[in-house]
């Protein structure tokens, strides 16, 4: 149902530079590519080379007004479409996304610096999975009949909220957009996304692809800065729900804005996830799991990264040495090269922040920082934002590297002797998003799974977010759940009670 003319190619393309230029400078509102009303743009930079590969529309309150007004108009009709039909359309759009998986993987690798083979292609496939999963849940938007009396028919129904504002980050932009938009749309809402400044391209392309199937105005996306574009989206009187992934500070600002309007908000705000390794674990599997858990292939830019690793003392030295050896064997280089395991940090600002943590750790008395992997030697990448992964030992529990979310390829490893003490240390954090336990003793595993203060606890694995598994944190890691039927029903609909007197 896409309105033409369309500057983007109709068929999938494997040239991310050409695609980036084709969709440069646009929002997507009401079924069409639309420039910012002010005409302003900002550069989108490839962090592996420092080269500006495209521009993004620099949205402001006027663009928000246009997108939200159009979405509100479309929502009235979209809500009338039977829920299973809405789901079927989303499922159909997911099939179209699947045809463009390789294209999307290359585009997101170009703009974020995430390695194509180990990260970007995985994310693109997950996006199709998420839209397919929620597309199949349209029939679950059902109510209940509730006993009240012999002469009264009492029932509940699920109704959409209206226009949903979704604000997404840059680390896995496509996947996090899908987790917010898919349940909202199937539930009968319309969506206006505000993309991350650093990664506006792949998500823009996805919205266009979805609009080839969905009615105009159901799925819209804006790019721009937080104060000028994100804040007006949260404040708009027609936005009836906000869902946000990002920093704790920004999340609290958004929560206050939603409180002023008395509208619901879902927040996913990061973590400082513990990984607890007992000596009886499957050693080979657990060391490999540490590399996955720390998301080294994503340069540690993950809310669930295992940035605090506690290893039982009998295997501590061996574990640290083997972990460092395996990270050292990983290849850092051009994100679009199939041989690359590790790409780049997203931006100069994030690069400076991560380097600051590393330098602080290296200057700490008694601490040891192991720099792993080798910097790329290609002269074309000399301006790239590459940082070697670091494994720190010997830090005090009060160190900023232990307490704060770094969002970079830096983990801290501690030995432990006492199970109760390490449990207390793992819970001694303002965050509570995820945790993992590695042991062959299921009694210990289950006890820790119950006692750990986290929204997601995994035993002997650390998978990324999966459709159909409820995901969300406690404490400063946020409010609400994503990725599940629960998230669609509880966070994107409200329950209405209807009573009919039959007497």
Short mmCIF file of N, CA and C in Angstrom, two decimals, residues 126-213:
data_model
loop_
_atom_site.label_atom_id
_atom_site.label_comp_id
_atom_site.label_asym_id
_atom_site.label_seq_id
_atom_site.Cartn_x
_atom_site.Cartn_y
_atom_site.Cartn_z
N UNK A 126 16.31 -12.26 13.11
CA UNK A 126 15.46 -12.16 14.29
C UNK A 126 14.29 -11.22 14.08
N UNK A 127 14.51 -10.17 13.32
CA UNK A 127 13.43 -9.22 13.03
C UNK A 127 12.29 -9.92 12.31
N UNK A 128 12.61 -10.69 11.29
CA UNK A 128 11.57 -11.43 10.58
C UNK A 128 10.85 -12.40 11.52
N UNK A 129 11.61 -13.07 12.40
CA UNK A 129 11.01 -14.00 13.36
C UNK A 129 10.02 -13.28 14.27
N UNK A 130 10.39 -12.11 14.74
CA UNK A 130 9.54 -11.37 15.68
C UNK A 130 8.22 -10.96 15.02
N UNK A 131 8.29 -10.44 13.82
CA UNK A 131 7.05 -10.05 13.13
C UNK A 131 6.19 -11.28 12.82
N UNK A 132 6.83 -12.39 12.46
CA UNK A 132 6.07 -13.62 12.23
C UNK A 132 5.39 -14.10 13.51
N UNK A 133 6.13 -14.06 14.60
CA UNK A 133 5.59 -14.54 15.88
C UNK A 133 4.36 -13.73 16.28
N UNK A 134 4.49 -12.42 16.30
CA UNK A 134 3.35 -11.61 16.72
C UNK A 134 2.23 -11.62 15.69
N UNK A 135 2.58 -11.79 14.40
CA UNK A 135 1.54 -11.91 13.40
C UNK A 135 0.62 -13.09 13.65
N UNK A 136 1.15 -14.13 14.25
CA UNK A 136 0.34 -15.32 14.55
C UNK A 136 -0.48 -15.21 15.82
N UNK A 137 -0.36 -14.10 16.55
CA UNK A 137 -1.05 -13.96 17.83
C UNK A 137 -2.33 -13.12 17.76
N UNK A 138 -2.73 -12.75 16.55
CA UNK A 138 -3.94 -11.92 16.44
C UNK A 138 -5.14 -12.56 17.11
N UNK A 139 -5.27 -13.88 17.01
CA UNK A 139 -6.41 -14.58 17.58
C UNK A 139 -6.41 -14.63 19.09
N UNK A 140 -5.30 -14.22 19.73
CA UNK A 140 -5.22 -14.24 21.19
C UNK A 140 -5.73 -12.94 21.82
N UNK A 141 -6.15 -11.98 21.01
CA UNK A 141 -6.70 -10.74 21.54
C UNK A 141 -8.17 -10.95 21.88
N UNK A 142 -8.40 -11.72 22.91
CA UNK A 142 -9.75 -12.12 23.26
C UNK A 142 -10.02 -11.80 24.72
N UNK A 143 -11.30 -11.72 25.06
CA UNK A 143 -11.69 -11.42 26.42
C UNK A 143 -12.16 -12.65 27.16
N UNK A 144 -12.93 -12.40 28.22
CA UNK A 144 -13.39 -13.48 29.08
C UNK A 144 -14.87 -13.26 29.41
N UNK A 145 -15.54 -14.31 29.78
CA UNK A 145 -16.83 -14.17 30.43
C UNK A 145 -16.64 -14.44 31.91
N UNK A 146 -17.20 -13.57 32.74
CA UNK A 146 -16.96 -13.61 34.18
C UNK A 146 -18.29 -13.84 34.91
N UNK A 147 -18.40 -14.92 35.69
CA UNK A 147 -19.65 -15.15 36.43
C UNK A 147 -19.98 -13.99 37.35
N UNK A 148 -21.24 -13.53 37.29
CA UNK A 148 -21.67 -12.43 38.15
C UNK A 148 -23.03 -12.73 38.79
N UNK A 149 -23.98 -13.16 37.94
CA UNK A 149 -25.31 -13.51 38.41
C UNK A 149 -26.08 -14.16 37.30
N UNK A 150 -27.16 -14.88 37.61
CA UNK A 150 -27.90 -15.62 36.57
C UNK A 150 -28.55 -14.72 35.53
N UNK A 151 -28.79 -13.46 35.88
CA UNK A 151 -29.47 -12.57 34.95
C UNK A 151 -28.54 -11.51 34.36
N UNK A 152 -27.24 -11.67 34.56
CA UNK A 152 -26.29 -10.67 34.05
C UNK A 152 -25.21 -11.36 33.23
N UNK A 153 -25.05 -10.90 31.99
CA UNK A 153 -23.94 -11.36 31.15
C UNK A 153 -22.77 -10.39 31.39
N UNK A 154 -21.68 -10.91 31.91
CA UNK A 154 -20.52 -10.08 32.24
C UNK A 154 -19.33 -10.57 31.43
N UNK A 155 -18.73 -9.69 30.65
CA UNK A 155 -17.61 -10.09 29.80
C UNK A 155 -16.57 -8.98 29.71
N UNK A 156 -15.38 -9.36 29.30
CA UNK A 156 -14.33 -8.38 29.06
C UNK A 156 -13.87 -8.48 27.62
N UNK A 157 -13.39 -7.37 27.09
CA UNK A 157 -12.81 -7.34 25.74
C UNK A 157 -11.50 -6.56 25.80
N UNK A 158 -10.62 -6.83 24.85
CA UNK A 158 -9.35 -6.11 24.73
C UNK A 158 -9.46 -5.05 23.66
N UNK A 159 -9.11 -3.81 23.99
CA UNK A 159 -9.15 -2.71 23.03
C UNK A 159 -7.76 -2.07 22.91
N UNK A 160 -7.39 -1.61 21.72
CA UNK A 160 -6.10 -0.95 21.55
C UNK A 160 -6.07 0.38 22.29
N UNK A 161 -4.86 0.87 22.53
CA UNK A 161 -4.68 2.12 23.26
C UNK A 161 -4.79 3.34 22.36
N UNK A 162 -4.33 3.22 21.11
CA UNK A 162 -4.33 4.36 20.19
C UNK A 162 -3.01 4.46 19.48
N UNK A 163 -2.38 5.63 19.53
CA UNK A 163 -1.07 5.84 18.91
C UNK A 163 0.02 5.52 19.93
N UNK A 164 0.97 4.68 19.53
CA UNK A 164 2.10 4.30 20.39
C UNK A 164 3.35 5.01 19.89
N UNK A 165 4.05 5.68 20.80
CA UNK A 165 5.35 6.26 20.49
C UNK A 165 6.44 5.31 20.93
N UNK A 166 7.32 4.93 20.00
CA UNK A 166 8.39 3.97 20.29
C UNK A 166 9.74 4.64 20.05
N UNK A 167 10.56 4.69 21.08
CA UNK A 167 11.88 5.32 20.98
C UNK A 167 12.93 4.24 21.17
N UNK A 168 13.80 4.08 20.18
CA UNK A 168 14.70 2.93 20.14
C UNK A 168 16.16 3.37 20.16
N UNK A 169 17.06 2.48 20.62
CA UNK A 169 18.49 2.77 20.67
C UNK A 169 19.20 2.28 19.41
N UNK A 170 20.55 2.39 19.44
CA UNK A 170 21.34 2.08 18.25
C UNK A 170 21.99 0.71 18.28
N UNK A 171 21.98 0.00 19.41
CA UNK A 171 22.81 -1.21 19.48
C UNK A 171 22.21 -2.38 18.69
N UNK A 172 20.91 -2.63 18.83
CA UNK A 172 20.21 -3.60 17.97
C UNK A 172 18.91 -2.93 17.51
N UNK A 173 19.02 -1.91 16.67
CA UNK A 173 17.87 -1.05 16.36
C UNK A 173 16.72 -1.77 15.68
N UNK A 174 17.03 -2.67 14.74
CA UNK A 174 15.96 -3.36 14.01
C UNK A 174 15.18 -4.28 14.94
N UNK A 175 15.89 -5.04 15.74
CA UNK A 175 15.25 -6.00 16.62
C UNK A 175 14.40 -5.32 17.69
N UNK A 176 14.95 -4.25 18.29
CA UNK A 176 14.20 -3.57 19.34
C UNK A 176 13.00 -2.82 18.78
N UNK A 177 13.11 -2.32 17.56
CA UNK A 177 11.93 -1.72 16.94
C UNK A 177 10.85 -2.77 16.71
N UNK A 178 11.25 -3.95 16.24
CA UNK A 178 10.28 -5.01 15.99
C UNK A 178 9.59 -5.45 17.27
N UNK A 179 10.35 -5.55 18.37
CA UNK A 179 9.75 -5.97 19.63
C UNK A 179 8.72 -4.98 20.14
N UNK A 180 8.85 -3.72 19.77
CA UNK A 180 7.89 -2.71 20.19
C UNK A 180 6.74 -2.57 19.19
N UNK A 181 7.07 -2.54 17.92
CA UNK A 181 6.04 -2.25 16.91
C UNK A 181 5.14 -3.45 16.63
N UNK A 182 5.70 -4.65 16.56
CA UNK A 182 4.89 -5.81 16.15
C UNK A 182 3.70 -6.05 17.07
N UNK A 183 3.89 -6.15 18.40
CA UNK A 183 2.71 -6.37 19.25
C UNK A 183 1.76 -5.20 19.25
N UNK A 184 2.30 -3.99 19.16
CA UNK A 184 1.43 -2.81 19.16
C UNK A 184 0.52 -2.79 17.93
N UNK A 185 1.07 -3.10 16.78
CA UNK A 185 0.29 -3.05 15.54
C UNK A 185 -0.74 -4.17 15.50
N UNK A 186 -0.33 -5.38 15.86
CA UNK A 186 -1.27 -6.50 15.85
C UNK A 186 -2.43 -6.22 16.82
N UNK A 187 -2.15 -5.55 17.92
CA UNK A 187 -3.17 -5.25 18.91
C UNK A 187 -4.14 -4.15 18.46
N UNK A 188 -3.87 -3.53 17.32
CA UNK A 188 -4.80 -2.53 16.79
C UNK A 188 -4.36 -1.09 16.97
N UNK A 189 -3.14 -0.89 17.49
CA UNK A 189 -2.58 0.45 17.62
C UNK A 189 -1.87 0.84 16.32
N UNK A 190 -1.59 2.11 16.18
CA UNK A 190 -0.65 2.56 15.16
C UNK A 190 0.60 3.05 15.88
N UNK A 191 1.72 3.12 15.15
CA UNK A 191 3.02 3.34 15.78
C UNK A 191 3.77 4.46 15.09
N UNK A 192 4.38 5.33 15.89
CA UNK A 192 5.36 6.30 15.41
C UNK A 192 6.67 6.01 16.13
N UNK A 193 7.68 5.63 15.38
CA UNK A 193 9.01 5.31 15.92
C UNK A 193 9.89 6.54 15.84
N UNK A 194 10.68 6.78 16.87
CA UNK A 194 11.78 7.74 16.80
C UNK A 194 13.06 6.93 16.83
N UNK A 195 13.81 6.94 15.72
CA UNK A 195 15.02 6.12 15.61
C UNK A 195 16.18 6.77 16.35
N UNK A 196 17.21 5.97 16.60
CA UNK A 196 18.43 6.49 17.20
C UNK A 196 19.18 7.33 16.17
N UNK A 197 19.79 8.42 16.63
CA UNK A 197 20.50 9.30 15.71
C UNK A 197 21.61 8.57 14.96
N UNK A 198 22.24 7.60 15.63
CA UNK A 198 23.39 6.91 15.03
C UNK A 198 22.98 5.82 14.05
N UNK A 199 21.73 5.35 14.11
CA UNK A 199 21.33 4.19 13.30
C UNK A 199 19.91 4.34 12.76
N UNK A 200 19.68 5.29 11.86
CA UNK A 200 18.33 5.52 11.36
C UNK A 200 17.98 4.81 10.05
N UNK A 201 18.94 4.14 9.41
CA UNK A 201 18.74 3.70 8.03
C UNK A 201 18.01 2.37 7.90
N UNK A 202 18.52 1.32 8.55
CA UNK A 202 17.91 0.00 8.39
C UNK A 202 16.48 -0.01 8.91
N UNK A 203 16.23 0.67 10.02
CA UNK A 203 14.87 0.72 10.56
C UNK A 203 13.94 1.48 9.63
N UNK A 204 14.46 2.50 8.96
CA UNK A 204 13.66 3.23 7.98
C UNK A 204 13.27 2.31 6.83
N UNK A 205 14.20 1.53 6.35
CA UNK A 205 13.92 0.60 5.26
C UNK A 205 12.87 -0.44 5.68
N UNK A 206 12.95 -0.93 6.94
CA UNK A 206 11.97 -1.90 7.41
C UNK A 206 10.58 -1.30 7.42
N UNK A 207 10.45 -0.07 7.89
CA UNK A 207 9.13 0.57 7.91
C UNK A 207 8.58 0.70 6.50
N UNK A 208 9.44 1.06 5.56
CA UNK A 208 8.97 1.13 4.16
C UNK A 208 8.49 -0.23 3.67
N UNK A 209 9.26 -1.28 3.96
CA UNK A 209 8.86 -2.61 3.52
C UNK A 209 7.51 -3.01 4.14
N UNK A 210 7.34 -2.74 5.41
CA UNK A 210 6.07 -3.06 6.07
C UNK A 210 4.91 -2.29 5.45
N UNK A 211 5.18 -1.08 5.00
CA UNK A 211 4.12 -0.26 4.40
C UNK A 211 3.71 -0.73 3.01
N UNK A 212 4.43 -1.67 2.45
CA UNK A 212 3.97 -2.27 1.20
C UNK A 212 2.78 -3.19 1.44
N UNK A 213 2.56 -3.54 2.70
CA UNK A 213 1.47 -4.45 3.07
C UNK A 213 0.44 -3.75 3.96
#
